């Protein structure tokens, strides 16, 4: 009988650790390797070769940064006086009756820049001084000093300073603006050659492409962020020609007017807006496409203004219900709610109830698309409109007019319904009826009592507590009388499709 050889505790522990290590190695090999026959084959670790690596954006930034600038805007202050807008009493209401020997009077004189022994020397001889009003970003598009920014950056300004990437400050003059697309052009008159960038062909921009934003967030200057194109064709309600590129690069206040570059250093869009519940970056920004900017900028440089075609119609969306009622196969086009007096559309026979479904053979998908189509055409140009009328398609020829200068929204653009006035406490927004009898409901708060009781947009409020209604003031008076009588609700007479019904709404409930 064999007798086991005695093994020390230390030796047993060493052998146990070795066995565990062997099992661990074998397990790892068996788990991670491909096998051929009975022998496991070790796989090579995954790696990206140097020529396939993303090396960052430093090369792009280095090339384009000299073309990107900060834009500082100042507005002229008229000399202050003791009365009227901008004067002492306007700026400091409640101090009109101070005695002339009151100590605060000296402070106010210095603030106004008055001359004399008590005047503040900082304000002497500066009766029409400029004060900072806004700042943003911009970029050069030509060697001789033309640069692009946003209209909302320069709006209301009288003095413009361009700060280069090396800190050099240069004066600029305003060439022209286009509020409808929120674009502006400045010109630096300096005997030098500026580094400039070119616009990209944004039709080739795809969702998922890299973009690099360079600008002046919060006045910091020379800040670079990167992200991707996250969507195209965004309509954010900023204007009639909304067609934004959505990017997820960090864009903040002060980035407005700055460029978003592709990896070739071309401008694919101009940063102009952000979505932000808090006011700071949350990763959703909107840029004006290069194709839109290029056309507008060219027009501003050549003429200082932008001339757009004018059709002269008020239009609205074609809903599925409207399409079905009109016999349209699908909900598309722009429904004409009114052809304006003396407009090209009215003169050509376009009338209320028509649906514009095509312009020169190009399909119109929505009112905003029609607005962009007409806005991109020149005044005096002949266009052929395809209309859906009385269950069939018809064509009319229209010679476009020139958009009236005083008109804030192009007649060819979708006319937003009048926002109206709010009926406090009821969750209703209303506007006077066209015939002057009643208030038309334009919006209903989904959480309000009115919505819960079935009131809808389009309903007409005819009376409240038997009081005939023609204006919001009439509702207020009826509610005041009811609450004065101790009532907790008021009775609304509502008309819909020529049928009347009564709805009781609690007083003071949203």
PDB file of C-alpha atoms in Angstrom, residues 73-76 131 133-134 151-160 174 177:
ATOM      1  CA  UNK A  73     -23.218  95.710 -32.558  1.00  0.00           C
ATOM      2  CA  UNK A  74     -23.885  99.085 -30.962  1.00  0.00           C
ATOM      3  CA  UNK A  75     -26.823 101.453 -31.225  1.00  0.00           C
ATOM      4  CA  UNK A  76     -26.698 105.241 -31.131  1.00  0.00           C
ATOM      5  CA  UNK A 131     -23.892 101.693 -26.500  1.00  0.00           C
ATOM      6  CA  UNK A 133     -26.657  96.224 -27.910  1.00  0.00           C
ATOM      7  CA  UNK A 134     -25.813  92.719 -29.142  1.00  0.00           C
ATOM      8  CA  UNK A 151     -30.302  89.765 -39.277  1.00  0.00           C
ATOM      9  CA  UNK A 152     -31.273  89.440 -35.620  1.00  0.00           C
ATOM     10  CA  UNK A 153     -27.630  90.074 -34.651  1.00  0.00           C
ATOM     11  CA  UNK A 154     -27.417  93.431 -36.465  1.00  0.00           C
ATOM     12  CA  UNK A 155     -31.041  94.523 -36.155  1.00  0.00           C
ATOM     13  CA  UNK A 156     -31.344  97.983 -34.610  1.00  0.00           C
ATOM     14  CA  UNK A 157     -27.596  98.569 -34.733  1.00  0.00           C
ATOM     15  CA  UNK A 158     -25.805 101.638 -36.030  1.00  0.00           C
ATOM     16  CA  UNK A 159     -22.162 100.719 -35.404  1.00  0.00           C
ATOM     17  CA  UNK A 160     -20.626  97.353 -36.240  1.00  0.00           C
ATOM     18  CA  UNK A 174     -24.170  97.227 -43.111  1.00  0.00           C
ATOM     19  CA  UNK A 177     -30.571  92.570 -44.475  1.00  0.00           C
TER      20      UNK A 177
END
